[in-house]
PDB file of C-alpha atoms and ligand atoms in Angstrom:
ATOM      1  CA  MET A   1     -17.632  54.827  17.288  1.00 42.00           C
ATOM      2  CA  SER A   2     -14.289  55.211  18.967  1.00 41.00           C
ATOM      3  CA  ASP A   3     -13.607  58.543  17.290  1.00 43.00           C
ATOM      4  CA  SER A   4     -16.950  60.300  17.677  1.00 45.00           C
ATOM      5  CA  ILE A   5     -16.720  63.754  19.219  1.00 51.00           C
ATOM      6  CA  GLY A   6     -17.691  63.950  22.876  1.00 66.00           C
ATOM      7  CA  GLU A   7     -17.152  60.256  23.579  1.00 85.00           C
ATOM      8  CA  LYS A   8     -13.972  59.190  25.326  1.00 90.00           C
ATOM      9  CA  GLY A   9     -11.679  56.767  23.566  1.00 94.00           C
ATOM     10  CA  LYS A  10     -10.982  53.284  24.905  1.00 95.00           C
ATOM     11  CA  ILE A  11      -7.750  52.251  26.566  1.00 96.00           C
ATOM     12  CA  ILE A  12      -6.582  48.806  25.474  1.00 97.00           C
ATOM     13  CA  ILE A  13      -3.435  47.419  27.056  1.00 97.00           C
ATOM     14  CA  ILE A  14      -1.532  44.449  25.692  1.00 97.00           C
ATOM     15  CA  VAL A  15       0.684  42.901  28.353  1.00 96.00           C
ATOM     16  CA  ALA A  16       3.001  39.925  27.888  1.00 94.00           C
ATOM     17  CA  PRO A  17       6.461  38.690  28.799  1.00 92.00           C
ATOM     18  CA  SER A  18       9.071  39.780  26.262  1.00 88.00           C
ATOM     19  CA  GLY A  19       9.336  37.285  23.386  1.00 91.00           C
ATOM     20  CA  THR A  20       5.732  36.054  23.601  1.00 94.00           C
ATOM     21  CA  GLY A  21       4.823  37.521  20.228  1.00 95.00           C
ATOM     22  CA  LYS A  22       3.204  40.723  21.392  1.00 94.00           C
ATOM     23  CA  SER A  23       4.815  42.950  18.737  1.00 91.00           C
ATOM     24  CA  THR A  24       3.897  40.453  16.013  1.00 95.00           C
ATOM     25  CA  LEU A  25       0.254  40.439  17.131  1.00 97.00           C
ATOM     26  CA  ILE A  26       0.141  44.208  17.627  1.00 95.00           C
ATOM     27  CA  LYS A  27       1.434  44.754  14.085  1.00 94.00           C
ATOM     28  CA  SER A  28      -1.640  42.904  12.749  1.00 97.00           C
ATOM     29  CA  LEU A  29      -3.956  44.809  15.091  1.00 97.00           C
ATOM     30  CA  LYS A  30      -2.597  48.107  13.777  1.00 93.00           C
ATOM     31  CA  GLU A  31      -3.303  46.993  10.208  1.00 96.00           C
ATOM     32  CA  ASP A  32      -6.852  45.823  10.956  1.00 97.00           C
ATOM     33  CA  PHE A  33      -7.946  48.582  13.353  1.00 96.00           C
ATOM     34  CA  ARG A  34      -7.011  51.827  11.626  1.00 92.00           C
ATOM     35  CA  ASP A  35      -8.973  53.880  14.199  1.00 90.00           C
ATOM     36  CA  LEU A  36      -6.912  52.493  17.046  1.00 94.00           C
ATOM     37  CA  HIS A  37      -4.064  54.850  17.841  1.00 92.00           C
ATOM     38  CA  TRP A  38      -0.751  53.755  19.256  1.00 90.00           C
ATOM     39  CA  SER A  39       0.477  55.067  22.585  1.00 89.00           C
ATOM     40  CA  VAL A  40       4.079  56.089  21.947  1.00 90.00           C
ATOM     41  CA  SER A  41       6.080  55.648  25.158  1.00 91.00           C
ATOM     42  CA  PHE A  42       9.359  57.248  26.101  1.00 96.00           C
ATOM     43  CA  THR A  43      12.323  54.935  26.627  1.00 97.00           C
ATOM     44  CA  THR A  44      16.027  55.011  27.416  1.00 98.00           C
ATOM     45  CA  ARG A  45      16.564  51.721  25.562  1.00 96.00           C
ATOM     46  CA  PRO A  46      18.771  51.970  22.458  1.00 96.00           C
ATOM     47  CA  MET A  47      16.860  52.003  19.203  1.00 96.00           C
ATOM     48  CA  ARG A  48      16.656  48.611  17.463  1.00 92.00           C
ATOM     49  CA  GLU A  49      17.207  48.226  13.750  1.00 93.00           C
ATOM     50  CA  GLY A  50      14.057  49.167  11.878  1.00 95.00           C
ATOM     51  CA  GLU A  51      12.645  51.291  14.700  1.00 95.00           C
ATOM     52  CA  VAL A  52      11.755  54.927  14.172  1.00 96.00           C
ATOM     53  CA  ASP A  53      11.971  57.704  16.774  1.00 96.00           C
ATOM     54  CA  GLY A  54       8.483  59.067  17.531  1.00 92.00           C
ATOM     55  CA  LYS A  55       6.797  56.039  15.963  1.00 89.00           C
ATOM     56  CA  HIS A  56       7.861  53.042  18.053  1.00 89.00           C
ATOM     57  CA  TYR A  57       9.115  55.067  21.021  1.00 93.00           C
ATOM     58  CA  PHE A  58      10.493  58.489  21.794  1.00 95.00           C
ATOM     59  CA  TYR A  59      14.144  57.625  22.534  1.00 98.00           C
ATOM     60  CA  ILE A  60      15.698  59.793  25.237  1.00 98.00           C
ATOM     61  CA  SER A  61      18.681  59.692  27.597  1.00 98.00           C
ATOM     62  CA  ARG A  62      18.448  58.611  31.235  1.00 98.00           C
ATOM     63  CA  ASP A  63      18.933  62.220  32.355  1.00 98.00           C
ATOM     64  CA  GLU A  64      16.116  63.458  30.121  1.00 98.00           C
ATOM     65  CA  PHE A  65      13.903  60.613  31.333  1.00 98.00           C
ATOM     66  CA  LEU A  66      14.513  61.390  35.009  1.00 98.00           C
ATOM     67  CA  LYS A  67      13.790  65.082  34.376  1.00 98.00           C
ATOM     68  CA  LYS A  68      10.463  64.257  32.730  1.00 97.00           C
ATOM     69  CA  LYS A  69       9.605  61.869  35.542  1.00 97.00           C
ATOM     70  CA  ASP A  70      10.302  64.570  38.160  1.00 97.00           C
ATOM     71  CA  GLN A  71       8.119  67.019  36.194  1.00 96.00           C
ATOM     72  CA  GLY A  72       5.207  64.542  36.431  1.00 94.00           C
ATOM     73  CA  ASP A  73       5.132  63.929  32.670  1.00 94.00           C
ATOM     74  CA  PHE A  74       4.445  60.188  33.050  1.00 95.00           C
ATOM     75  CA  ILE A  75       1.199  58.443  34.068  1.00 91.00           C
ATOM     76  CA  GLU A  76       3.339  55.480  34.860  1.00 90.00           C
ATOM     77  CA  TRP A  77       6.928  54.511  34.329  1.00 93.00           C
ATOM     78  CA  ALA A  78       8.962  51.428  35.016  1.00 90.00           C
ATOM     79  CA  GLU A  79      12.458  50.065  34.757  1.00 92.00           C
ATOM     80  CA  VAL A  80      12.178  47.017  32.535  1.00 87.00           C
ATOM     81  CA  HIS A  81      15.203  44.815  31.814  1.00 84.00           C
ATOM     82  CA  GLY A  82      17.523  47.643  32.873  1.00 91.00           C
ATOM     83  CA  ASN A  83      15.957  50.457  30.806  1.00 96.00           C
ATOM     84  CA  PHE A  84      13.350  53.071  31.683  1.00 97.00           C
ATOM     85  CA  TYR A  85       9.979  53.187  29.940  1.00 94.00           C
ATOM     86  CA  GLY A  86       7.263  55.766  30.565  1.00 95.00           C
ATOM     87  CA  THR A  87       3.736  56.494  29.369  1.00 94.00           C
ATOM     88  CA  SER A  88       3.212  60.167  28.589  1.00 92.00           C
ATOM     89  CA  LEU A  89       0.306  61.806  30.427  1.00 89.00           C
ATOM     90  CA  GLY A  90      -0.057  64.589  27.825  1.00 88.00           C
ATOM     91  CA  PHE A  91      -0.115  62.183  24.889  1.00 88.00           C
ATOM     92  CA  VAL A  92      -2.685  59.820  26.440  1.00 91.00           C
ATOM     93  CA  SER A  93      -5.043  62.490  27.813  1.00 87.00           C
ATOM     94  CA  SER A  94      -5.213  64.425  24.579  1.00 88.00           C
ATOM     95  CA  LYS A  95      -5.958  61.288  22.527  1.00 91.00           C
ATOM     96  CA  VAL A  96      -8.514  59.697  24.869  1.00 92.00           C
ATOM     97  CA  ASN A  97     -10.323  62.955  25.671  1.00 92.00           C
ATOM     98  CA  ASN A  98     -10.649  63.625  21.959  1.00 93.00           C
ATOM     99  CA  GLY A  99     -12.367  60.283  21.429  1.00 93.00           C
ATOM    100  CA  TYR A 100      -9.431  58.309  20.044  1.00 93.00           C
ATOM    101  CA  SER A 101      -8.965  54.772  21.322  1.00 96.00           C
ATOM    102  CA  LEU A 102      -5.416  53.940  22.270  1.00 96.00           C
ATOM    103  CA  LEU A 103      -3.463  50.714  22.162  1.00 96.00           C
ATOM    104  CA  PHE A 104      -0.714  50.189  24.749  1.00 94.00           C
ATOM    105  CA  ASP A 105       2.155  47.734  24.918  1.00 89.00           C
ATOM    106  CA  LEU A 106       3.186  47.612  28.576  1.00 88.00           C
ATOM    107  CA  ASP A 107       4.951  45.342  31.005  1.00 86.00           C
ATOM    108  CA  VAL A 108       3.021  44.046  34.032  1.00 91.00           C
ATOM    109  CA  GLN A 109       4.043  47.003  36.207  1.00 88.00           C
ATOM    110  CA  GLY A 110       2.791  49.435  33.586  1.00 89.00           C
ATOM    111  CA  ALA A 111      -0.476  47.555  33.132  1.00 93.00           C
ATOM    112  CA  ASP A 112      -1.030  47.515  36.908  1.00 93.00           C
ATOM    113  CA  ASN A 113      -0.390  51.254  37.158  1.00 90.00           C
ATOM    114  CA  MET A 114      -2.706  52.059  34.258  1.00 92.00           C
ATOM    115  CA  LYS A 115      -5.442  49.968  35.896  1.00 93.00           C
ATOM    116  CA  ARG A 116      -4.825  51.882  39.113  1.00 90.00           C
ATOM    117  CA  VAL A 117      -5.221  55.243  37.323  1.00 88.00           C
ATOM    118  CA  PHE A 118      -8.015  54.385  34.860  1.00 89.00           C
ATOM    119  CA  GLY A 119      -9.740  51.465  36.647  1.00 90.00           C
ATOM    120  CA  ASP A 120     -12.233  49.613  34.485  1.00 91.00           C
ATOM    121  CA  GLU A 121     -11.892  52.268  31.769  1.00 90.00           C
ATOM    122  CA  ALA A 122      -8.657  50.488  30.850  1.00 95.00           C
ATOM    123  CA  LYS A 123      -8.892  46.916  29.568  1.00 97.00           C
ATOM    124  CA  ALA A 124      -5.788  44.740  29.834  1.00 98.00           C
ATOM    125  CA  ILE A 125      -5.212  41.672  27.653  1.00 98.00           C
ATOM    126  CA  PHE A 126      -2.482  39.265  28.787  1.00 98.00           C
ATOM    127  CA  ILE A 127      -0.745  37.383  25.985  1.00 98.00           C
ATOM    128  CA  ALA A 128       0.773  34.132  27.251  1.00 98.00           C
ATOM    129  CA  PRO A 129       3.318  31.886  25.504  1.00 97.00           C
ATOM    130  CA  PRO A 130       2.385  28.182  25.316  1.00 97.00           C
ATOM    131  CA  SER A 131       5.369  27.365  27.581  1.00 96.00           C
ATOM    132  CA  ILE A 132       8.564  28.871  28.984  1.00 95.00           C
ATOM    133  CA  GLU A 133      10.549  26.667  26.560  1.00 95.00           C
ATOM    134  CA  ALA A 134       8.645  28.143  23.598  1.00 96.00           C
ATOM    135  CA  LEU A 135       9.351  31.614  24.956  1.00 96.00           C
ATOM    136  CA  GLU A 136      13.088  30.914  25.169  1.00 96.00           C
ATOM    137  CA  GLU A 137      13.071  29.595  21.604  1.00 95.00           C
ATOM    138  CA  ARG A 138      11.296  32.742  20.369  1.00 95.00           C
ATOM    139  CA  LEU A 139      13.664  35.084  22.196  1.00 93.00           C
ATOM    140  CA  ARG A 140      16.671  33.312  20.684  1.00 94.00           C
ATOM    141  CA  GLY A 141      15.024  32.992  17.270  1.00 93.00           C
ATOM    142  CA  ARG A 142      14.305  36.719  17.123  1.00 89.00           C
ATOM    143  CA  GLY A 143      18.039  37.375  17.206  1.00 88.00           C
ATOM    144  CA  THR A 144      17.740  40.935  18.532  1.00 86.00           C
ATOM    145  CA  ASP A 145      19.104  40.516  22.059  1.00 88.00           C
ATOM    146  CA  SER A 146      22.396  39.400  23.620  1.00 91.00           C
ATOM    147  CA  GLU A 147      22.656  36.244  25.737  1.00 93.00           C
ATOM    148  CA  ASP A 148      22.629  38.296  28.963  1.00 93.00           C
ATOM    149  CA  VAL A 149      19.505  40.171  27.872  1.00 91.00           C
ATOM    150  CA  ILE A 150      17.777  36.895  26.927  1.00 93.00           C
ATOM    151  CA  LYS A 151      18.599  35.400  30.355  1.00 94.00           C
ATOM    152  CA  LEU A 152      17.265  38.487  32.142  1.00 93.00           C
ATOM    153  CA  ARG A 153      14.072  38.497  30.063  1.00 92.00           C
ATOM    154  CA  LEU A 154      13.490  34.778  30.753  1.00 95.00           C
ATOM    155  CA  GLU A 155      14.012  35.274  34.473  1.00 94.00           C
ATOM    156  CA  ASN A 156      11.545  38.192  34.481  1.00 93.00           C
ATOM    157  CA  ALA A 157       9.083  36.164  32.386  1.00 94.00           C
ATOM    158  CA  LYS A 158       8.708  33.585  35.158  1.00 93.00           C
ATOM    159  CA  GLY A 159       7.336  36.243  37.522  1.00 94.00           C
ATOM    160  CA  GLU A 160       5.189  37.833  34.817  1.00 95.00           C
ATOM    161  CA  LEU A 161       3.604  34.503  33.861  1.00 96.00           C
ATOM    162  CA  SER A 162       2.327  34.055  37.392  1.00 95.00           C
ATOM    163  CA  ARG A 163       0.171  37.153  36.750  1.00 95.00           C
ATOM    164  CA  ARG A 164      -1.616  35.833  33.658  1.00 93.00           C
ATOM    165  CA  ASP A 165      -5.021  35.514  35.322  1.00 95.00           C
ATOM    166  CA  ASP A 166      -4.970  38.949  36.965  1.00 95.00           C
ATOM    167  CA  TYR A 167      -6.081  40.894  33.881  1.00 97.00           C
ATOM    168  CA  ASP A 168      -9.337  41.329  31.947  1.00 97.00           C
ATOM    169  CA  PHE A 169      -8.574  38.816  29.167  1.00 98.00           C
ATOM    170  CA  VAL A 170      -5.984  36.102  28.381  1.00 98.00           C
ATOM    171  CA  VAL A 171      -4.937  35.035  24.882  1.00 98.00           C
ATOM    172  CA  VAL A 172      -2.466  32.150  24.456  1.00 98.00           C
ATOM    173  CA  ASN A 173      -0.096  32.655  21.524  1.00 98.00           C
ATOM    174  CA  ASP A 174       0.579  29.068  20.460  1.00 98.00           C
ATOM    175  CA  ASP A 175      -0.622  28.964  16.877  1.00 98.00           C
ATOM    176  CA  LEU A 176      -0.179  32.537  15.637  1.00 98.00           C
ATOM    177  CA  SER A 177      -3.264  32.761  13.436  1.00 98.00           C
ATOM    178  CA  LYS A 178      -5.532  31.279  16.136  1.00 98.00           C
ATOM    179  CA  ALA A 179      -4.041  33.680  18.721  1.00 98.00           C
ATOM    180  CA  TYR A 180      -4.611  36.618  16.406  1.00 98.00           C
ATOM    181  CA  SER A 181      -8.229  35.711  15.714  1.00 98.00           C
ATOM    182  CA  ASP A 182      -8.839  35.367  19.495  1.00 98.00           C
ATOM    183  CA  LEU A 183      -7.158  38.711  20.137  1.00 98.00           C
ATOM    184  CA  LYS A 184      -9.073  40.421  17.332  1.00 98.00           C
ATOM    185  CA  ALA A 185     -12.380  39.218  18.805  1.00 98.00           C
ATOM    186  CA  VAL A 186     -11.427  40.573  22.235  1.00 98.00           C
ATOM    187  CA  VAL A 187     -10.443  43.973  20.793  1.00 98.00           C
ATOM    188  CA  GLU A 188     -13.658  44.182  18.737  1.00 97.00           C
ATOM    189  CA  GLY A 189     -15.638  43.449  21.896  1.00 97.00           C
ATOM    190  CA  ILE A 190     -13.876  46.215  23.835  1.00 97.00           C
ATOM    191  CA  LEU A 191     -14.324  48.789  21.051  1.00 95.00           C
ATOM    192  CA  GLN A 192     -18.030  48.004  20.804  1.00 92.00           C
ATOM    193  CA  SER A 193     -18.629  48.112  24.568  1.00 90.00           C
TER     194      SER A 193
HETATM  195  P1  ADP B 201       7.469  40.380  21.876  1.00 67.67           P
HETATM  196  O1  ADP B 201       7.021  41.631  21.193  1.00 67.67           O
HETATM  197  O2  ADP B 201       6.422  39.804  22.755  1.00 67.67           O
HETATM  198  O3  ADP B 201       8.775  40.561  22.591  1.00 67.67           O
HETATM  199  P2  ADP B 201       7.883  39.302  19.160  1.00 67.67           P
HETATM  200  O4  ADP B 201       6.603  39.666  18.490  1.00 67.67           O
HETATM  201  O5  ADP B 201       9.111  40.077  18.814  1.00 67.67           O
HETATM  202  O6  ADP B 201       7.705  39.260  20.777  1.00 67.67           O
HETATM  203  O7  ADP B 201       8.097  37.735  18.890  1.00 67.67           O
HETATM  204  C1  ADP B 201       9.263  37.056  19.322  1.00 67.67           C
HETATM  205  C2  ADP B 201       9.675  36.050  18.239  1.00 67.67           C
HETATM  206  O8  ADP B 201       8.713  34.980  18.225  1.00 67.67           O
HETATM  207  C3  ADP B 201       9.686  36.645  16.834  1.00 67.67           C
HETATM  208  O9  ADP B 201      10.779  36.097  16.134  1.00 67.67           O
HETATM  209  C4  ADP B 201       8.348  36.178  16.238  1.00 67.67           C
HETATM  210  O10 ADP B 201       8.414  36.046  14.839  1.00 67.67           O
HETATM  211  C5  ADP B 201       8.145  34.827  16.922  1.00 67.67           C
HETATM  212  N1  ADP B 201       6.722  34.451  17.128  1.00 67.67           N
HETATM  213  C6  ADP B 201       5.674  35.238  17.446  1.00 67.67           C
HETATM  214  N2  ADP B 201       4.532  34.520  17.585  1.00 67.67           N
HETATM  215  C7  ADP B 201       4.862  33.247  17.342  1.00 67.67           C
HETATM  216  C8  ADP B 201       4.118  32.004  17.325  1.00 67.67           C
HETATM  217  N3  ADP B 201       2.794  31.952  17.587  1.00 67.67           N
HETATM  218  N4  ADP B 201       4.781  30.868  17.044  1.00 67.67           N
HETATM  219  C9  ADP B 201       6.131  30.902  16.778  1.00 67.67           C
HETATM  220  N5  ADP B 201       6.895  32.027  16.776  1.00 67.67           N
HETATM  221  C10 ADP B 201       6.275  33.184  17.046  1.00 67.67           C
HETATM  222  P1  5GP B 202      10.975  46.441  24.318  1.00 67.67           P
HETATM  223  O1  5GP B 202      12.304  46.947  24.808  1.00 67.67           O
HETATM  224  O2  5GP B 202      11.059  44.990  23.909  1.00 67.67           O
HETATM  225  O3  5GP B 202      10.354  47.331  23.278  1.00 67.67           O
HETATM  226  O4  5GP B 202       9.978  46.495  25.572  1.00 67.67           O
HETATM  227  C1  5GP B 202      10.355  45.912  26.773  1.00 67.67           C
HETATM  228  C2  5GP B 202       9.181  45.937  27.717  1.00 67.67           C
HETATM  229  O5  5GP B 202       8.862  47.288  28.101  1.00 67.67           O
HETATM  230  C3  5GP B 202       7.915  45.342  27.122  1.00 67.67           C
HETATM  231  O6  5GP B 202       7.396  44.403  28.064  1.00 67.67           O
HETATM  232  C4  5GP B 202       7.009  46.532  26.983  1.00 67.67           C
HETATM  233  O7  5GP B 202       5.682  46.148  27.151  1.00 67.67           O
HETATM  234  C5  5GP B 202       7.463  47.444  28.112  1.00 67.67           C
HETATM  235  N1  5GP B 202       7.073  48.835  27.884  1.00 67.67           N
HETATM  236  C6  5GP B 202       7.082  49.536  26.734  1.00 67.67           C
HETATM  237  N2  5GP B 202       6.650  50.787  26.928  1.00 67.67           N
HETATM  238  C7  5GP B 202       6.342  50.885  28.241  1.00 67.67           C
HETATM  239  C8  5GP B 202       5.831  51.954  29.062  1.00 67.67           C
HETATM  240  O8  5GP B 202       5.552  53.073  28.647  1.00 67.67           O
HETATM  241  N3  5GP B 202       5.657  51.656  30.374  1.00 67.67           N
HETATM  242  C9  5GP B 202       5.930  50.430  30.882  1.00 67.67           C
HETATM  243  N4  5GP B 202       5.701  50.243  32.180  1.00 67.67           N
HETATM  244  N5  5GP B 202       6.417  49.412  30.144  1.00 67.67           N
HETATM  245  C10 5GP B 202       6.608  49.636  28.849  1.00 67.67           C
END
């Protein structure tokens, strides 16, 4: 059991280029795996419509972020698409040490840093789009980002896609329900290990 006293929780990292469908897949994971807690990161990115402070992220200013970084509050942090994102050391340690398994949504830099800190204790699942064209279509279709942001995310995606085989598992998000059933099987396997 992931929440039994005395046993450490599992660290499950979902990593994917922006627009791949990571949030869509994670939403289903959260519904199906009620014991899996969500690692709430800190970010300087503006809040999107529908997001809630303290639930999706803790939204802070650049100055506050840099102060926390200097205080050593982050296990890892990265500048992604022009904004800062950081994983809170206090939040993660208290959850994992109390036996709660945690789900992370990180970029490749974050996933690499978590693997560096937690080694094989952290399992990273790379979600890949079927093609770069499909990714572009999804980013535009989502309608949440400006043209400049979409271009930056696509440019970054090219580098991130070259890393797809560097993690513990790969799931291709072509057909959404097939991708979700593959992802669910991987997560079940990790939680039972
Ligand atoms: P991410 O969190 O990786 O940035 P999202 O989950 O926001 O990506 O998905 C980006 C867009 O692509 C959304 O509009 C979503 O509905 C759509 N999408 C997700 N998965 C698929 C899929 N398998 N096929 C087609 N569209 C998808
Ligand atoms: P978004 O702005 O779309 O929510 O996230 C942009 C990117 O930042 C995503 O690739 C997401 O995985 C990444 N991200 C979110 N939180 C963190 C974090 O705490 N650390 C790192 N390194 N990346 C993060």
